[in-house]
Short mmCIF file of C-alpha atoms in Angstrom, two decimals:
data_model
loop_
_atom_site.label_atom_id
_atom_site.label_comp_id
_atom_site.label_asym_id
_atom_site.label_seq_id
_atom_site.Cartn_x
_atom_site.Cartn_y
_atom_site.Cartn_z
CA MET A 1 0.00 0.00 0.00
CA ASN A 2 1.39 3.38 -0.99
CA THR A 3 1.39 5.70 2.04
CA LYS A 4 1.41 8.72 -0.24
CA ASN A 5 -2.17 7.96 -1.26
CA ARG A 6 -3.30 6.37 2.00
CA LYS A 7 -5.31 8.74 4.20
CA PHE A 8 -5.32 8.63 7.98
CA ALA A 9 -7.66 10.59 10.23
CA CYS A 10 -4.89 10.74 12.87
CA PRO A 11 -1.70 9.20 11.50
CA ARG A 12 1.14 7.88 13.60
CA VAL A 13 3.93 10.40 13.03
CA LEU A 14 7.65 10.08 13.67
CA VAL A 15 9.60 13.33 13.69
CA ILE A 16 13.35 13.10 13.17
CA GLY A 17 14.97 16.02 14.98
CA GLY A 18 14.11 17.82 18.20
CA GLY A 19 14.82 21.39 17.11
CA LEU A 20 12.27 24.04 16.18
CA MET A 21 11.58 22.45 12.78
CA GLY A 22 10.72 19.17 14.48
CA LEU A 23 9.08 20.18 17.76
CA TRP A 24 6.79 22.81 16.27
CA PRO A 25 4.89 20.55 13.83
CA ALA A 26 5.09 17.74 16.37
CA ALA A 27 3.23 19.84 18.95
CA LEU A 28 0.62 20.97 16.41
CA LEU A 29 -0.02 17.44 15.17
CA ALA A 30 -0.27 16.06 18.69
CA GLN A 31 -2.84 18.74 19.50
CA ARG A 32 -4.85 17.46 16.53
CA GLY A 33 -4.90 13.95 17.92
CA CYS A 34 -1.98 12.35 16.07
CA ALA A 35 0.28 9.88 17.84
CA VAL A 36 3.57 11.78 17.65
CA THR A 37 7.05 10.69 18.67
CA VAL A 38 10.09 12.90 18.18
CA LEU A 39 13.46 11.18 17.78
CA GLU A 40 16.35 13.38 18.90
CA ALA A 41 19.94 12.27 18.29
CA GLY A 42 21.37 13.86 21.44
CA LYS A 43 20.62 13.56 25.12
CA LYS A 44 18.87 16.91 24.75
CA SER A 45 18.05 19.31 21.93
CA ILE A 46 21.29 21.19 21.30
CA GLY A 47 21.33 21.54 17.51
CA ALA A 48 21.12 24.62 15.31
CA SER A 49 17.94 25.88 17.02
CA TRP A 50 19.56 25.76 20.46
CA ALA A 51 22.64 27.56 19.13
CA ALA A 52 20.75 30.37 17.35
CA ALA A 53 20.53 33.97 18.56
CA GLY A 54 16.80 34.21 17.89
CA MET A 55 16.56 37.27 15.65
CA LEU A 56 13.25 37.74 13.84
CA ALA A 57 14.39 40.14 11.16
CA PRO A 58 12.82 39.80 7.70
CA ALA A 59 14.02 43.15 6.34
CA SER A 60 17.52 42.94 7.83
CA GLU A 61 18.00 39.46 6.40
CA ALA A 62 16.76 40.59 3.00
CA GLY A 63 19.32 43.38 3.12
CA GLU A 64 22.12 40.88 3.67
CA ARG A 65 21.58 39.48 0.19
CA LEU A 66 22.99 41.20 -2.86
CA GLU A 67 20.17 39.77 -4.97
CA PRO A 68 16.48 39.80 -3.97
CA ALA A 69 14.61 36.57 -3.19
CA ALA A 70 11.00 37.69 -3.51
CA VAL A 71 9.19 34.54 -2.38
CA LEU A 72 11.55 33.86 0.52
CA ASP A 73 11.30 37.47 1.69
CA ALA A 74 7.50 37.40 1.52
CA PHE A 75 7.53 34.11 3.42
CA ALA A 76 9.70 35.72 6.09
CA VAL A 77 7.25 38.62 6.52
CA HIS A 78 4.38 36.13 6.78
CA ASN A 79 6.27 34.28 9.51
CA PHE A 80 6.93 37.46 11.45
CA GLY A 81 3.19 38.05 11.60
CA LEU A 82 2.70 34.52 12.93
CA TRP A 83 5.38 35.10 15.57
CA LYS A 84 3.36 38.00 17.02
CA ASP A 85 0.41 35.66 17.52
CA TRP A 86 2.56 32.86 18.86
CA ALA A 87 4.27 35.16 21.37
CA ALA A 88 0.85 35.86 22.87
CA ARG A 89 -0.08 32.16 22.79
CA PHE A 90 3.11 31.15 24.58
CA GLU A 91 2.55 33.86 27.18
CA ASP A 92 -1.07 32.79 27.72
CA ALA A 93 0.17 29.23 28.25
CA GLY A 94 2.61 30.45 30.90
CA HIS A 95 5.78 30.10 28.81
CA ASP A 96 8.38 32.88 28.76
CA ILE A 97 10.20 32.94 25.40
CA CYS A 98 11.98 36.29 25.97
CA TRP A 99 9.81 38.02 23.37
CA ARG A 100 11.40 41.43 22.68
CA PRO A 101 9.48 43.38 19.98
CA PHE A 102 11.76 46.41 20.13
CA GLY A 103 12.87 46.51 16.50
CA GLY A 104 16.20 46.08 14.80
CA LEU A 105 18.88 48.72 14.43
CA LEU A 106 21.43 48.53 11.62
CA SER A 107 24.54 50.61 12.21
CA ALA A 108 27.03 51.89 9.65
CA PHE A 109 30.61 52.89 10.43
CA ASP A 110 32.01 53.02 6.88
CA GLU A 111 31.00 53.17 3.23
CA ALA A 112 30.26 49.44 3.05
CA GLY A 113 27.95 49.83 6.02
CA LEU A 114 26.15 52.73 4.36
CA GLN A 115 25.60 50.61 1.25
CA ARG A 116 24.18 47.88 3.44
CA LEU A 117 21.76 50.37 4.95
CA GLU A 118 20.63 51.37 1.49
CA ARG A 119 19.99 47.74 0.46
CA THR A 120 18.07 47.06 3.64
CA SER A 121 16.04 50.24 3.36
CA THR A 122 15.04 49.25 -0.17
CA ALA A 123 14.16 45.74 0.98
CA ALA A 124 12.04 47.08 3.83
CA SER A 125 10.16 49.34 1.43
CA VAL A 126 9.47 46.48 -0.98
CA LEU A 127 8.24 44.32 1.92
CA ASP A 128 6.08 47.16 3.28
CA LEU A 129 7.92 47.16 6.59
CA LYS A 130 8.49 50.38 8.50
CA ALA A 131 12.10 51.58 8.38
CA ALA A 132 13.53 54.96 9.30
CA ARG A 133 16.94 56.34 8.39
CA LEU A 134 18.72 57.81 11.40
CA ASN A 135 21.72 60.13 11.49
CA ALA A 136 24.48 59.71 14.05
CA VAL A 137 22.79 61.96 16.63
CA ALA A 138 19.51 60.07 16.35
CA MET A 139 21.31 56.72 16.56
CA ILE A 140 23.01 57.64 19.82
CA ALA A 141 19.78 59.05 21.19
CA ARG A 142 18.15 55.73 20.41
CA GLU A 143 20.98 53.60 21.84
CA PRO A 144 23.21 55.79 24.07
CA ALA A 145 25.88 53.08 24.46
CA LEU A 146 26.69 53.14 20.72
CA CYS A 147 30.19 54.08 19.62
CA ARG A 148 30.37 57.79 18.75
CA LYS A 149 32.02 56.93 15.44
CA VAL A 150 28.73 55.67 14.02
CA LEU A 151 27.84 57.42 10.75
CA ALA A 152 24.18 56.52 10.34
CA GLY A 153 21.69 53.76 10.89
CA LEU A 154 18.37 52.23 10.00
CA LEU A 155 15.63 51.48 12.51
CA ILE A 156 13.24 48.69 11.46
CA THR A 157 10.33 48.59 13.86
CA GLU A 158 8.87 45.33 12.50
CA GLU A 159 11.64 43.16 13.92
CA ALA A 160 12.06 41.37 17.22
CA SER A 161 13.94 38.62 19.00
CA VAL A 162 13.26 35.57 21.14
CA ASP A 163 15.38 33.12 23.08
CA PRO A 164 15.24 29.91 20.98
CA ARG A 165 16.16 27.77 23.97
CA LEU A 166 13.06 28.99 25.80
CA VAL A 167 10.97 28.42 22.67
CA LEU A 168 12.21 24.83 22.52
CA THR A 169 11.18 24.36 26.15
CA ALA A 170 7.74 25.84 25.47
CA LEU A 171 7.16 23.62 22.43
CA LYS A 172 8.28 20.53 24.34
CA ALA A 173 5.72 21.39 27.04
CA LEU A 174 2.97 21.79 24.43
CA LEU A 175 3.91 18.44 22.92
CA ASP A 176 3.93 16.71 26.30
CA ASN A 177 0.57 18.21 27.26
CA ALA A 178 -0.94 16.95 24.00
CA GLY A 179 0.27 13.40 24.59
CA GLY A 180 3.32 13.41 22.33
CA ALA A 181 6.77 12.24 23.36
CA VAL A 182 10.46 12.90 22.70
CA ARG A 183 12.90 9.99 22.65
CA TYR A 184 16.47 11.16 23.21
CA ASN A 185 19.73 9.45 22.16
CA GLN A 186 18.01 8.16 19.04
CA GLN A 187 20.25 8.95 16.08
CA VAL A 188 18.34 7.95 12.96
CA VAL A 189 20.51 6.34 10.31
CA GLY A 190 17.92 5.07 7.86
CA ILE A 191 14.32 5.14 6.68
CA GLU A 192 12.75 2.25 4.82
CA GLN A 193 9.32 1.14 3.69
CA HIS A 194 7.88 -2.36 3.81
CA ASN A 195 4.30 -3.38 2.98
CA GLY A 196 3.14 0.22 3.15
CA ILE A 197 4.61 0.82 6.62
CA LEU A 198 7.43 3.30 7.14
CA ARG A 199 10.23 2.19 9.42
CA VAL A 200 12.98 4.26 11.02
CA VAL A 201 16.23 2.61 12.09
CA CYS A 202 18.49 4.17 14.72
CA ALA A 203 22.21 3.79 15.31
CA ASN A 204 21.57 1.93 18.58
CA GLY A 205 19.60 -0.74 16.71
CA GLN A 206 16.16 0.40 17.79
CA ALA A 207 13.46 0.72 15.14
CA PHE A 208 10.19 2.63 15.03
CA GLU A 209 7.21 2.37 12.69
CA ALA A 210 4.93 5.15 11.48
CA ASP A 211 2.35 6.17 8.89
CA ARG A 212 4.13 9.46 8.23
CA ILE A 213 7.66 10.74 8.88
CA ILE A 214 8.93 14.30 9.19
CA VAL A 215 12.65 14.75 8.51
CA ALA A 216 13.71 17.82 10.49
CA ALA A 217 17.29 16.94 11.39
CA GLY A 218 18.98 20.04 9.97
CA PHE A 219 22.17 19.44 8.01
CA TRP A 220 22.35 15.89 9.39
CA ALA A 221 19.17 15.02 7.46
CA GLY A 222 21.35 14.47 4.41
CA LYS A 223 23.19 11.64 6.18
CA ILE A 224 20.09 9.48 6.62
CA GLU A 225 19.82 6.51 4.28
CA GLY A 226 16.61 6.51 2.30
CA VAL A 227 16.37 10.26 1.77
CA GLY A 228 19.21 10.54 -0.69
CA GLU A 229 17.93 13.67 -2.43
CA LEU A 230 18.70 15.68 0.71
CA LYS A 231 22.38 14.71 0.78
CA ALA A 232 23.25 16.51 -2.44
CA ALA A 233 21.09 19.53 -1.60
CA LEU A 234 22.33 20.38 1.91
CA ARG A 235 25.53 22.11 3.01
CA PRO A 236 26.79 22.79 6.54
CA VAL A 237 27.60 26.34 7.65
CA LYS A 238 29.17 26.45 11.08
CA GLY A 239 28.57 29.44 13.34
CA GLN A 240 30.33 30.31 16.61
CA MET A 241 28.76 32.62 19.21
CA LEU A 242 29.20 33.87 22.76
CA ALA A 243 27.20 35.36 25.60
CA LEU A 244 28.25 38.29 27.76
CA GLU A 245 27.23 39.26 31.26
CA ALA A 246 25.87 42.82 31.12
CA PRO A 247 23.91 43.46 34.33
CA ASP A 248 23.22 47.10 33.39
CA ASN A 249 21.53 46.03 30.11
CA PRO A 250 23.27 48.71 28.00
CA VAL A 251 21.42 47.76 24.80
CA ARG A 252 17.65 47.63 24.24
CA CYS A 253 17.12 46.46 20.65
CA VAL A 254 18.97 44.10 18.34
CA ILE A 255 21.94 45.87 16.74
CA ARG A 256 23.53 44.58 13.56
CA GLU A 257 26.80 45.55 11.92
CA VAL A 258 29.13 43.70 9.57
CA ARG A 259 31.50 42.72 12.40
CA ALA A 260 28.87 41.25 14.70
CA TYR A 261 25.26 41.30 15.74
CA ILE A 262 24.21 42.06 19.29
CA VAL A 263 21.06 40.49 20.75
CA PRO A 264 20.11 41.64 24.26
CA ARG A 265 18.02 39.32 26.39
CA GLY A 266 17.01 42.06 28.83
CA ASN A 267 18.02 39.93 31.81
CA GLY A 268 21.64 40.96 32.12
CA GLN A 269 22.80 38.80 29.23
CA ILE A 270 23.74 39.72 25.68
CA VAL A 271 24.30 37.24 22.86
CA ILE A 272 26.96 38.04 20.25
CA GLY A 273 27.17 36.34 16.87
CA ALA A 274 28.27 34.90 14.67
CA THR A 275 30.93 33.42 12.47
CA SER A 276 29.99 31.91 9.11
CA GLU A 277 32.13 28.94 8.15
CA PRO A 278 30.78 27.09 5.10
CA GLY A 279 31.65 23.42 4.80
CA LEU A 280 32.39 22.85 8.49
CA GLU A 281 30.15 20.55 10.52
CA ASP A 282 31.97 20.38 13.86
CA VAL A 283 30.72 22.33 16.89
CA ASP A 284 34.07 23.26 18.39
CA THR A 285 34.73 26.85 19.42
CA HIS A 286 38.06 28.56 18.92
CA THR A 287 39.54 31.21 21.15
CA ILE A 288 40.63 33.47 18.31
CA ASP A 289 37.20 33.47 16.67
CA ILE A 290 35.35 34.16 19.92
CA ALA A 291 37.81 36.95 20.75
CA ARG A 292 37.25 38.47 17.30
CA LEU A 293 33.48 38.44 17.80
CA HIS A 294 33.83 40.03 21.23
CA ALA A 295 36.12 42.71 19.86
CA GLY A 296 33.77 43.36 16.94
CA ALA A 297 30.83 43.84 19.29
CA ALA A 298 32.91 46.20 21.45
CA LYS A 299 33.64 48.34 18.37
CA ILE A 300 29.89 48.89 18.13
CA ILE A 301 29.08 49.11 21.86
CA PRO A 302 32.37 50.00 23.64
CA VAL A 303 31.14 49.08 27.13
CA LEU A 304 30.91 45.46 26.01
CA ALA A 305 34.71 45.25 26.04
CA ARG A 306 34.53 45.16 29.84
CA CYS A 307 31.77 42.56 30.03
CA GLN A 308 32.62 39.09 31.25
CA ARG A 309 32.06 36.17 28.90
CA LEU A 310 29.46 33.75 30.18
CA GLY A 311 30.15 31.10 27.58
CA SER A 312 30.62 30.29 23.92
CA TRP A 313 29.19 27.65 21.62
CA ALA A 314 28.80 26.65 17.99
CA GLY A 315 26.05 25.28 15.80
CA VAL A 316 25.75 24.01 12.24
CA ARG A 317 23.25 25.82 10.02
CA PRO A 318 21.66 23.70 7.27
CA GLN A 319 21.92 25.57 3.96
CA SER A 320 20.36 24.31 0.75
CA ILE A 321 22.29 24.76 -2.47
CA ASP A 322 19.92 27.51 -3.65
CA GLU A 323 19.69 29.04 -0.14
CA GLN A 324 15.94 28.41 0.06
CA PRO A 325 14.19 26.12 2.57
CA MET A 326 13.18 22.61 1.59
CA ILE A 327 9.66 21.88 2.80
CA GLY A 328 7.62 19.07 1.31
CA PRO A 329 7.41 15.42 0.30
CA LEU A 330 10.47 13.38 -0.58
CA SER A 331 10.59 10.59 -3.12
CA LEU A 332 9.92 7.99 -0.42
CA PRO A 333 6.11 8.12 -0.03
CA GLY A 334 4.86 9.41 3.30
CA VAL A 335 8.09 11.23 4.17
CA ILE A 336 8.05 15.03 4.51
CA ALA A 337 11.20 17.15 4.84
CA THR A 338 11.57 20.50 6.54
CA CYS A 339 15.20 21.61 6.46
CA GLY A 340 17.64 23.92 4.70
CA HIS A 341 16.47 27.10 6.44
CA HIS A 342 20.08 28.22 6.99
CA ARG A 343 20.32 31.39 9.14
CA ASN A 344 16.56 32.00 9.20
CA GLY A 345 15.35 28.85 10.91
CA VAL A 346 13.94 30.62 13.97
CA LEU A 347 12.14 33.25 11.91
CA LEU A 348 10.69 30.75 9.42
CA ALA A 349 9.67 28.09 11.94
CA PRO A 350 5.95 28.79 12.54
CA ALA A 351 4.81 28.86 8.90
CA SER A 352 7.08 25.94 8.05
CA ALA A 353 5.34 23.96 10.78
CA ASP A 354 1.92 24.91 9.43
CA MET A 355 2.90 23.73 5.95
CA VAL A 356 4.28 20.43 7.20
CA CYS A 357 1.18 19.75 9.30
CA ALA A 358 -1.06 20.43 6.32
CA MET A 359 0.94 18.00 4.20
CA ILE A 360 0.83 15.33 6.90
CA MET A 361 -2.94 15.71 7.19
CA ASP A 362 -3.47 15.78 3.40
CA GLU A 363 -4.65 19.38 3.48
CA GLU A 364 -3.84 22.40 1.32
CA PRO A 365 -0.35 23.57 2.38
CA GLY A 366 -0.73 27.19 1.27
CA VAL A 367 0.61 29.58 -1.33
CA TYR A 368 4.32 29.16 -0.50
CA ALA A 369 4.46 25.38 -0.77
CA ASP A 370 5.41 25.07 -4.44
CA ALA A 371 8.43 27.35 -4.09
CA PHE A 372 10.09 25.24 -1.41
CA LEU A 373 9.44 21.68 -2.59
CA PRO A 374 12.57 19.48 -2.20
CA GLY A 375 11.85 17.94 -5.60
CA ARG A 376 13.17 21.05 -7.29
CA PHE A 377 16.65 19.57 -7.01
CA LEU A 378 15.79 16.29 -8.68
CA PRO A 379 16.72 15.83 -12.36
CA CYS A 380 13.78 16.26 -14.73
#
């Protein structure tokens, strides 16, 4: 029996990966009555979602690209709207996710920075997001701790940040409350189908059966046997980050500059990121890289030079070869992928989860689905 054409009122669903891309649809499907089990390779969820800074910045991210990506940018704006609703839902459920809707501030200290402001301003206008050019005086009035050498900036009010680690905790609670489960230390190595039943095999020898499978294992999804089309389409991009202790909370909104981005948590901690190291899939941190990030942040906010480091870490972003997410069915019937979100995984998580859930339940996945189908990489 072909599971692609077999309909289930409440299918048994296995989700491979316990990050945002896995836990979010898992929680939604469990709330709809599906029997959901998440298989996480580690002893806890410490993948790319855990490592992320948590910026929700559709216009700023669009400005990072030299060429526009109209559908992806529109998808990002759609997700930002969903995040506003989800922030309220998490709060109503008693979950703090460190929701900080204070906007994003791009700062320019040289000609390259000014050009970046211009690109981002254009992107914000196209996306119908509010952005205001600020001169140096206005920038310092907005963020008094800024370096006095700043030339200009751009304030984008429709941007925010969250703490992804708190979001993971909140989603896990929603999943648990709906009757779903997470199985840790279950590194999936293969997916197979026999007599219409999907079967997942783990490195420890355990196997699980399901009616539907969601592959949400980030870059590592490409290493799973049975989903070969992902291997050629995914690339690792390592990123190192650090956290600083800043009890006086010198920064209010997210500040971005070419040397670093600065994400305040509002609780005496500031997250600084991030390196971009294509092709690397280890999660080691290196003293010289962390020191460079710290120094770069201090060039923007001088007081940060005196802040103590609370810790450093690294994650591996999953980047597709065309830098667009991959959301949709794979060639193995009944298997849905959601990966390849690269540096925008946190921002794009809620709508990606909605699309995956619709596909699992054989419903209309929405207007963005065709653009992100994994089959676009298969030969005609």
